[in-house]
């Protein structure tokens, strides 16, 4: 019986554990890593609640230890895409008719399972499969994912509570239907939490999902599925398939029931998908919702009034945590000549103390980049910088792919504000610093704004309040997440809704109420208590 207006537990950000020596969480995650490394797992797809294995087994290696085999995933083909669509459509009616509090309870329970009994396993999977150090795994796979689940439940109830006015004799109501069809969630390798949110956010609003993760994230993706199933998610609500993107795309984007795309990944792929959807637009029952968070070329600009130590610390953390493989990672910095000697001194001192290696050794700040393609692409930029007259490598610059895909944190200095590595997304541990004349601050802001097609994150460092105000204004459209005296990474759900515009995405702010609005199709209901019985209006009388 559902006869009350339930209040959901008010969300608070999941506390982040320290993993300092001698803490219980450190011992637990080390134990989980050891256990997981000692057995090779076979990872199935999950369609309609059934675990599907295929003969096409693909090996999974830790990016920092490529000789080791963690297990294999079962690769699927077009037939699995069709089965996943059917499962999603078959599950739709029961799921969308499930009262919201029961849907909410599943995701709240999933958050508590993740924060409790699954915490060590989820962190260990993200550390081994995606080469994150324990802190990077904790803030992503546990804390951020818990936050997405709990805050979205709160936002869902806020949406359901928004109701229209009613004139006398009338009762107007708004009903928040899910989309008429299924949602396709395509997730990237770099955040376990994003992968979880891309399928859970639309599912929470009553949609059913076909989810295709990046191959390099499958080792932690299956942990997400295990948690959701234990939390009671019914079969067919989220269907997890491991199929090449174009194979899945060909089938899904031709299906009349395709109702929405929830994507995070690179700009090029997103543009291609949007174009395909556009070409097929007459095939669909409804205009599909298209939500994409894509690439970035995130910046830090320092004003001459900035504190050099604060700038250097923000650059070290902002550019090199998780090897620069965050969409928000600082990858271009604009530093005034007067400040550069001090910023450089502190930055180089920081980098000297950083070690690169396996995340299993907790003293390593930097680990491996995700795969060989990424390694080759990133090291190509470094190799070209070494040869270029316009660039000078002042830190790092070495890379090796024998044991794992290791690239030393690298800083390139240039006077050319449009040097290649100031413009293009590299997605690795490479920071380029352009030094400008102090008097050219405004001009530099203008060049910064015009340099890349992206607009994801950016930061200004200054003590001068007029400079802070002016920079915020000049760079109004240069970033969707703008930071004042802080690094441009580390957005927290409920605190800094995340997303960018221009080439960086549709700016639907993951982990906010704005994103959830994209997964509903409201129906307005007007009920008249005393319907008129005479068509004539008073003005018609003589
Ligand atoms: P990617 O674009 O290579 O892959 C993303 C997903 O798209 C993967 O699941 C991939 O298999 C799939 N895919 C690729 N081609 C496809 C096709 N033709 N049809 C269907 N699916 C296809 O990105 P990645 O390397 O996994 O992630 C890194 C990128 O993601 C970077 O550009 C980064 O900036 C971006 N990113 C953005 C945000 C954000 O919030 N803006 C967050 C994380 C990552």
mmCIF file of N, CA and C in Angstrom, residues 11-77:
data_model
loop_
_atom_site.group_PDB
_atom_site.id
_atom_site.type_symbol
_atom_site.label_atom_id
_atom_site.label_comp_id
_atom_site.label_asym_id
_atom_site.label_seq_id
_atom_site.Cartn_x
_atom_site.Cartn_y
_atom_site.Cartn_z
ATOM 1 N N UNK A 11 20.576 13.199 1.572
ATOM 2 C CA UNK A 11 21.912 12.734 1.182
ATOM 3 C C UNK A 11 23.047 13.594 1.768
ATOM 4 N N UNK A 12 24.102 12.920 2.165
ATOM 5 C CA UNK A 12 25.350 13.624 2.517
ATOM 6 C C UNK A 12 26.466 12.927 1.750
ATOM 7 N N UNK A 13 27.520 13.670 1.444
ATOM 8 C CA UNK A 13 28.613 13.061 0.674
ATOM 9 C C UNK A 13 29.260 11.924 1.473
ATOM 10 N N UNK A 14 29.507 10.825 0.784
ATOM 11 C CA UNK A 14 30.133 9.675 1.429
ATOM 12 C C UNK A 14 31.522 10.080 1.960
ATOM 13 N N UNK A 15 31.778 9.881 3.260
ATOM 14 C CA UNK A 15 33.103 10.239 3.794
ATOM 15 C C UNK A 15 34.217 9.429 3.109
ATOM 16 N N UNK A 16 35.311 10.108 2.809
ATOM 17 C CA UNK A 16 36.422 9.459 2.099
ATOM 18 C C UNK A 16 37.406 8.901 3.127
ATOM 19 N N UNK A 17 37.717 7.638 2.994
ATOM 20 C CA UNK A 17 38.645 7.021 3.959
ATOM 21 C C UNK A 17 40.085 7.359 3.570
ATOM 22 N N UNK A 18 40.978 7.328 4.575
ATOM 23 C CA UNK A 18 42.342 7.837 4.328
ATOM 24 C C UNK A 18 43.299 6.789 3.761
ATOM 25 N N UNK A 19 43.123 5.532 4.094
ATOM 26 C CA UNK A 19 44.038 4.471 3.680
ATOM 27 C C UNK A 19 45.467 4.717 4.171
ATOM 28 N N UNK A 20 45.578 5.468 5.265
ATOM 29 C CA UNK A 20 46.894 5.694 5.878
ATOM 30 C C UNK A 20 47.404 4.371 6.455
ATOM 31 N N UNK A 21 48.724 4.262 6.674
ATOM 32 C CA UNK A 21 49.266 3.025 7.247
ATOM 33 C C UNK A 21 48.523 2.643 8.532
ATOM 34 N N UNK A 22 48.319 1.362 8.719
ATOM 35 C CA UNK A 22 47.679 0.782 9.912
ATOM 36 C C UNK A 22 46.172 1.043 10.027
ATOM 37 N N UNK A 23 45.530 1.568 8.990
ATOM 38 C CA UNK A 23 44.065 1.713 9.061
ATOM 39 C C UNK A 23 43.430 0.395 8.606
ATOM 40 N N UNK A 24 42.232 0.083 9.138
ATOM 41 C CA UNK A 24 41.590 -1.176 8.709
ATOM 42 C C UNK A 24 41.281 -1.177 7.215
ATOM 43 N N UNK A 25 40.916 0.000 6.652
ATOM 44 C CA UNK A 25 40.554 0.019 5.230
ATOM 45 C C UNK A 25 41.762 -0.316 4.341
ATOM 46 N N UNK A 26 42.950 0.083 4.800
ATOM 47 C CA UNK A 26 44.152 -0.226 4.014
ATOM 48 C C UNK A 26 44.391 -1.741 3.998
ATOM 49 N N UNK A 27 44.236 -2.345 5.171
ATOM 50 C CA UNK A 27 44.438 -3.804 5.251
ATOM 51 C C UNK A 27 43.404 -4.517 4.379
ATOM 52 N N UNK A 28 42.153 -4.044 4.428
ATOM 53 C CA UNK A 28 41.088 -4.714 3.655
ATOM 54 C C UNK A 28 41.319 -4.627 2.151
ATOM 55 N N UNK A 29 41.706 -3.446 1.674
ATOM 56 C CA UNK A 29 41.881 -3.303 0.221
ATOM 57 C C UNK A 29 43.109 -4.096 -0.240
ATOM 58 N N UNK A 30 44.148 -4.165 0.594
ATOM 59 C CA UNK A 30 45.335 -4.956 0.208
ATOM 60 C C UNK A 30 44.963 -6.440 0.125
ATOM 61 N N UNK A 31 44.132 -6.870 1.083
ATOM 62 C CA UNK A 31 43.687 -8.277 1.080
ATOM 63 C C UNK A 31 42.861 -8.560 -0.183
ATOM 64 N N UNK A 32 41.975 -7.621 -0.527
ATOM 65 C CA UNK A 32 41.129 -7.813 -1.717
ATOM 66 C C UNK A 32 41.987 -7.867 -2.980
ATOM 67 N N UNK A 33 42.996 -7.015 -3.060
ATOM 68 C CA UNK A 33 43.878 -7.026 -4.242
ATOM 69 C C UNK A 33 44.564 -8.387 -4.372
ATOM 70 N N UNK A 34 45.067 -8.871 -3.242
ATOM 71 C CA UNK A 34 45.776 -10.153 -3.259
ATOM 72 C C UNK A 34 44.853 -11.280 -3.714
ATOM 73 N N UNK A 35 43.663 -11.277 -3.149
ATOM 74 C CA UNK A 35 42.702 -12.334 -3.516
ATOM 75 C C UNK A 35 42.341 -12.252 -4.995
ATOM 76 N N UNK A 36 42.072 -11.036 -5.456
ATOM 77 C CA UNK A 36 41.618 -10.889 -6.843
ATOM 78 C C UNK A 36 42.730 -11.232 -7.826
ATOM 79 N N UNK A 37 43.971 -10.937 -7.440
ATOM 80 C CA UNK A 37 45.077 -11.253 -8.352
ATOM 81 C C UNK A 37 45.378 -12.746 -8.383
ATOM 82 N N UNK A 38 44.941 -13.440 -7.332
ATOM 83 C CA UNK A 38 45.302 -14.850 -7.251
ATOM 84 C C UNK A 38 44.371 -15.737 -8.089
ATOM 85 N N UNK A 39 43.249 -15.188 -8.555
ATOM 86 C CA UNK A 39 42.389 -16.037 -9.409
ATOM 87 C C UNK A 39 41.972 -15.291 -10.682
ATOM 88 N N UNK A 40 41.914 -16.063 -11.744
ATOM 89 C CA UNK A 40 41.500 -15.471 -13.030
ATOM 90 C C UNK A 40 39.979 -15.585 -13.138
ATOM 91 N N UNK A 41 39.331 -14.452 -13.323
ATOM 92 C CA UNK A 41 37.873 -14.502 -13.382
ATOM 93 C C UNK A 41 37.394 -14.571 -14.828
ATOM 94 N N UNK A 42 36.199 -15.129 -14.987
ATOM 95 C CA UNK A 42 35.567 -15.143 -16.295
ATOM 96 C C UNK A 42 34.349 -14.221 -16.190
ATOM 97 N N UNK A 43 34.357 -13.138 -16.951
ATOM 98 C CA UNK A 43 33.320 -12.113 -16.757
ATOM 99 C C UNK A 43 32.277 -12.195 -17.874
ATOM 100 N N UNK A 44 31.039 -12.533 -17.491
ATOM 101 C CA UNK A 44 29.977 -12.670 -18.499
ATOM 102 C C UNK A 44 29.278 -11.340 -18.764
ATOM 103 N N UNK A 45 28.524 -11.269 -19.857
ATOM 104 C CA UNK A 45 27.581 -10.159 -20.032
ATOM 105 C C UNK A 45 26.377 -10.445 -19.139
ATOM 106 N N UNK A 46 25.537 -9.449 -18.923
ATOM 107 C CA UNK A 46 24.327 -9.681 -18.107
ATOM 108 C C UNK A 46 23.132 -9.145 -18.890
ATOM 109 N N UNK A 47 22.330 -10.085 -19.427
ATOM 110 C CA UNK A 47 21.163 -9.703 -20.226
ATOM 111 C C UNK A 47 19.928 -10.349 -19.604
ATOM 112 N N UNK A 48 18.941 -9.540 -19.299
ATOM 113 C CA UNK A 48 17.712 -10.017 -18.641
ATOM 114 C C UNK A 48 18.028 -10.791 -17.359
ATOM 115 N N UNK A 49 19.037 -10.333 -16.634
ATOM 116 C CA UNK A 49 19.399 -10.972 -15.368
ATOM 117 C C UNK A 49 20.182 -12.269 -15.535
ATOM 118 N N UNK A 50 20.392 -12.676 -16.791
ATOM 119 C CA UNK A 50 21.134 -13.928 -17.006
ATOM 120 C C UNK A 50 22.580 -13.609 -17.352
ATOM 121 N N UNK A 51 23.467 -14.425 -16.840
ATOM 122 C CA UNK A 51 24.902 -14.253 -17.109
ATOM 123 C C UNK A 51 25.225 -14.977 -18.416
ATOM 124 N N UNK A 52 25.701 -14.239 -19.393
ATOM 125 C CA UNK A 52 25.914 -14.804 -20.732
ATOM 126 C C UNK A 52 27.410 -14.887 -21.033
ATOM 127 N N UNK A 53 27.879 -16.115 -21.214
ATOM 128 C CA UNK A 53 29.274 -16.316 -21.602
ATOM 129 C C UNK A 53 29.324 -16.636 -23.103
ATOM 130 N N UNK A 54 30.413 -16.222 -23.759
ATOM 131 C CA UNK A 54 30.581 -16.579 -25.174
ATOM 132 C C UNK A 54 31.946 -17.253 -25.338
ATOM 133 N N UNK A 55 32.164 -17.774 -26.536
ATOM 134 C CA UNK A 55 33.464 -18.438 -26.782
ATOM 135 C C UNK A 55 34.556 -17.401 -27.033
ATOM 136 N N UNK A 56 34.146 -16.197 -27.375
ATOM 137 C CA UNK A 56 35.135 -15.156 -27.685
ATOM 138 C C UNK A 56 35.619 -14.497 -26.395
ATOM 139 N N UNK A 57 36.701 -15.037 -25.827
ATOM 140 C CA UNK A 57 37.205 -14.550 -24.531
ATOM 141 C C UNK A 57 38.337 -13.544 -24.760
ATOM 142 N N UNK A 58 38.216 -12.400 -24.114
ATOM 143 C CA UNK A 58 39.255 -11.368 -24.258
ATOM 144 C C UNK A 58 39.950 -11.183 -22.905
ATOM 145 N N UNK A 59 41.277 -11.239 -22.934
ATOM 146 C CA UNK A 59 42.041 -11.161 -21.678
ATOM 147 C C UNK A 59 42.033 -9.737 -21.121
ATOM 148 N N UNK A 60 42.030 -9.658 -19.786
ATOM 149 C CA UNK A 60 42.105 -8.358 -19.100
ATOM 150 C C UNK A 60 43.430 -8.317 -18.339
ATOM 151 N N UNK A 61 44.210 -7.252 -18.606
ATOM 152 C CA UNK A 61 45.506 -7.087 -17.928
ATOM 153 C C UNK A 61 45.502 -5.785 -17.139
ATOM 154 N N UNK A 62 46.173 -5.761 -15.970
ATOM 155 C CA UNK A 62 46.341 -4.455 -15.316
ATOM 156 C C UNK A 62 47.252 -3.589 -16.193
ATOM 157 N N UNK A 63 46.897 -2.326 -16.434
ATOM 158 C CA UNK A 63 47.736 -1.489 -17.299
ATOM 159 C C UNK A 63 49.168 -1.327 -16.772
ATOM 160 N N UNK A 64 49.345 -1.563 -15.450
ATOM 161 C CA UNK A 64 50.681 -1.396 -14.860
ATOM 162 C C UNK A 64 51.438 -2.719 -14.776
ATOM 163 N N UNK A 65 50.808 -3.798 -15.215
ATOM 164 C CA UNK A 65 51.477 -5.117 -15.138
ATOM 165 C C UNK A 65 50.926 -5.960 -16.276
ATOM 166 N N UNK A 66 51.392 -5.656 -17.497
ATOM 167 C CA UNK A 66 50.679 -6.194 -18.659
ATOM 168 C C UNK A 66 50.859 -7.705 -18.843
ATOM 169 N N UNK A 67 51.845 -8.275 -18.157
ATOM 170 C CA UNK A 67 52.012 -9.742 -18.289
ATOM 171 C C UNK A 67 50.968 -10.492 -17.464
ATOM 172 N N UNK A 68 50.438 -9.839 -16.445
ATOM 173 C CA UNK A 68 49.483 -10.520 -15.573
ATOM 174 C C UNK A 68 48.099 -10.570 -16.227
ATOM 175 N N UNK A 69 47.426 -11.685 -16.043
ATOM 176 C CA UNK A 69 46.052 -11.815 -16.565
ATOM 177 C C UNK A 69 45.077 -11.845 -15.382
ATOM 178 N N UNK A 70 44.194 -10.865 -15.344
ATOM 179 C CA UNK A 70 43.202 -10.808 -14.259
ATOM 180 C C UNK A 70 42.032 -11.741 -14.544
ATOM 181 N N UNK A 71 41.835 -12.011 -15.808
ATOM 182 C CA UNK A 71 40.721 -12.860 -16.213
ATOM 183 C C UNK A 71 40.359 -12.550 -17.660
ATOM 184 N N UNK A 72 39.164 -12.967 -18.051
ATOM 185 C CA UNK A 72 38.707 -12.747 -19.432
ATOM 186 C C UNK A 72 37.265 -12.277 -19.405
ATOM 187 N N UNK A 73 36.914 -11.434 -20.365
ATOM 188 C CA UNK A 73 35.492 -11.141 -20.516
ATOM 189 C C UNK A 73 34.984 -11.797 -21.793
ATOM 190 N N UNK A 74 33.691 -12.102 -21.768
ATOM 191 C CA UNK A 74 33.050 -12.746 -22.920
ATOM 192 C C UNK A 74 32.576 -11.680 -23.886
ATOM 193 N N UNK A 75 33.199 -11.640 -25.056
ATOM 194 C CA UNK A 75 32.799 -10.614 -26.017
ATOM 195 C C UNK A 75 31.538 -11.050 -26.764
ATOM 196 N N UNK A 76 30.646 -10.095 -26.957
ATOM 197 C CA UNK A 76 29.393 -10.401 -27.635
ATOM 198 C C UNK A 76 29.375 -9.886 -29.067
ATOM 199 N N UNK A 77 28.257 -10.134 -29.745
ATOM 200 C CA UNK A 77 28.092 -9.664 -31.125
ATOM 201 C C UNK A 77 26.689 -9.062 -31.286
#
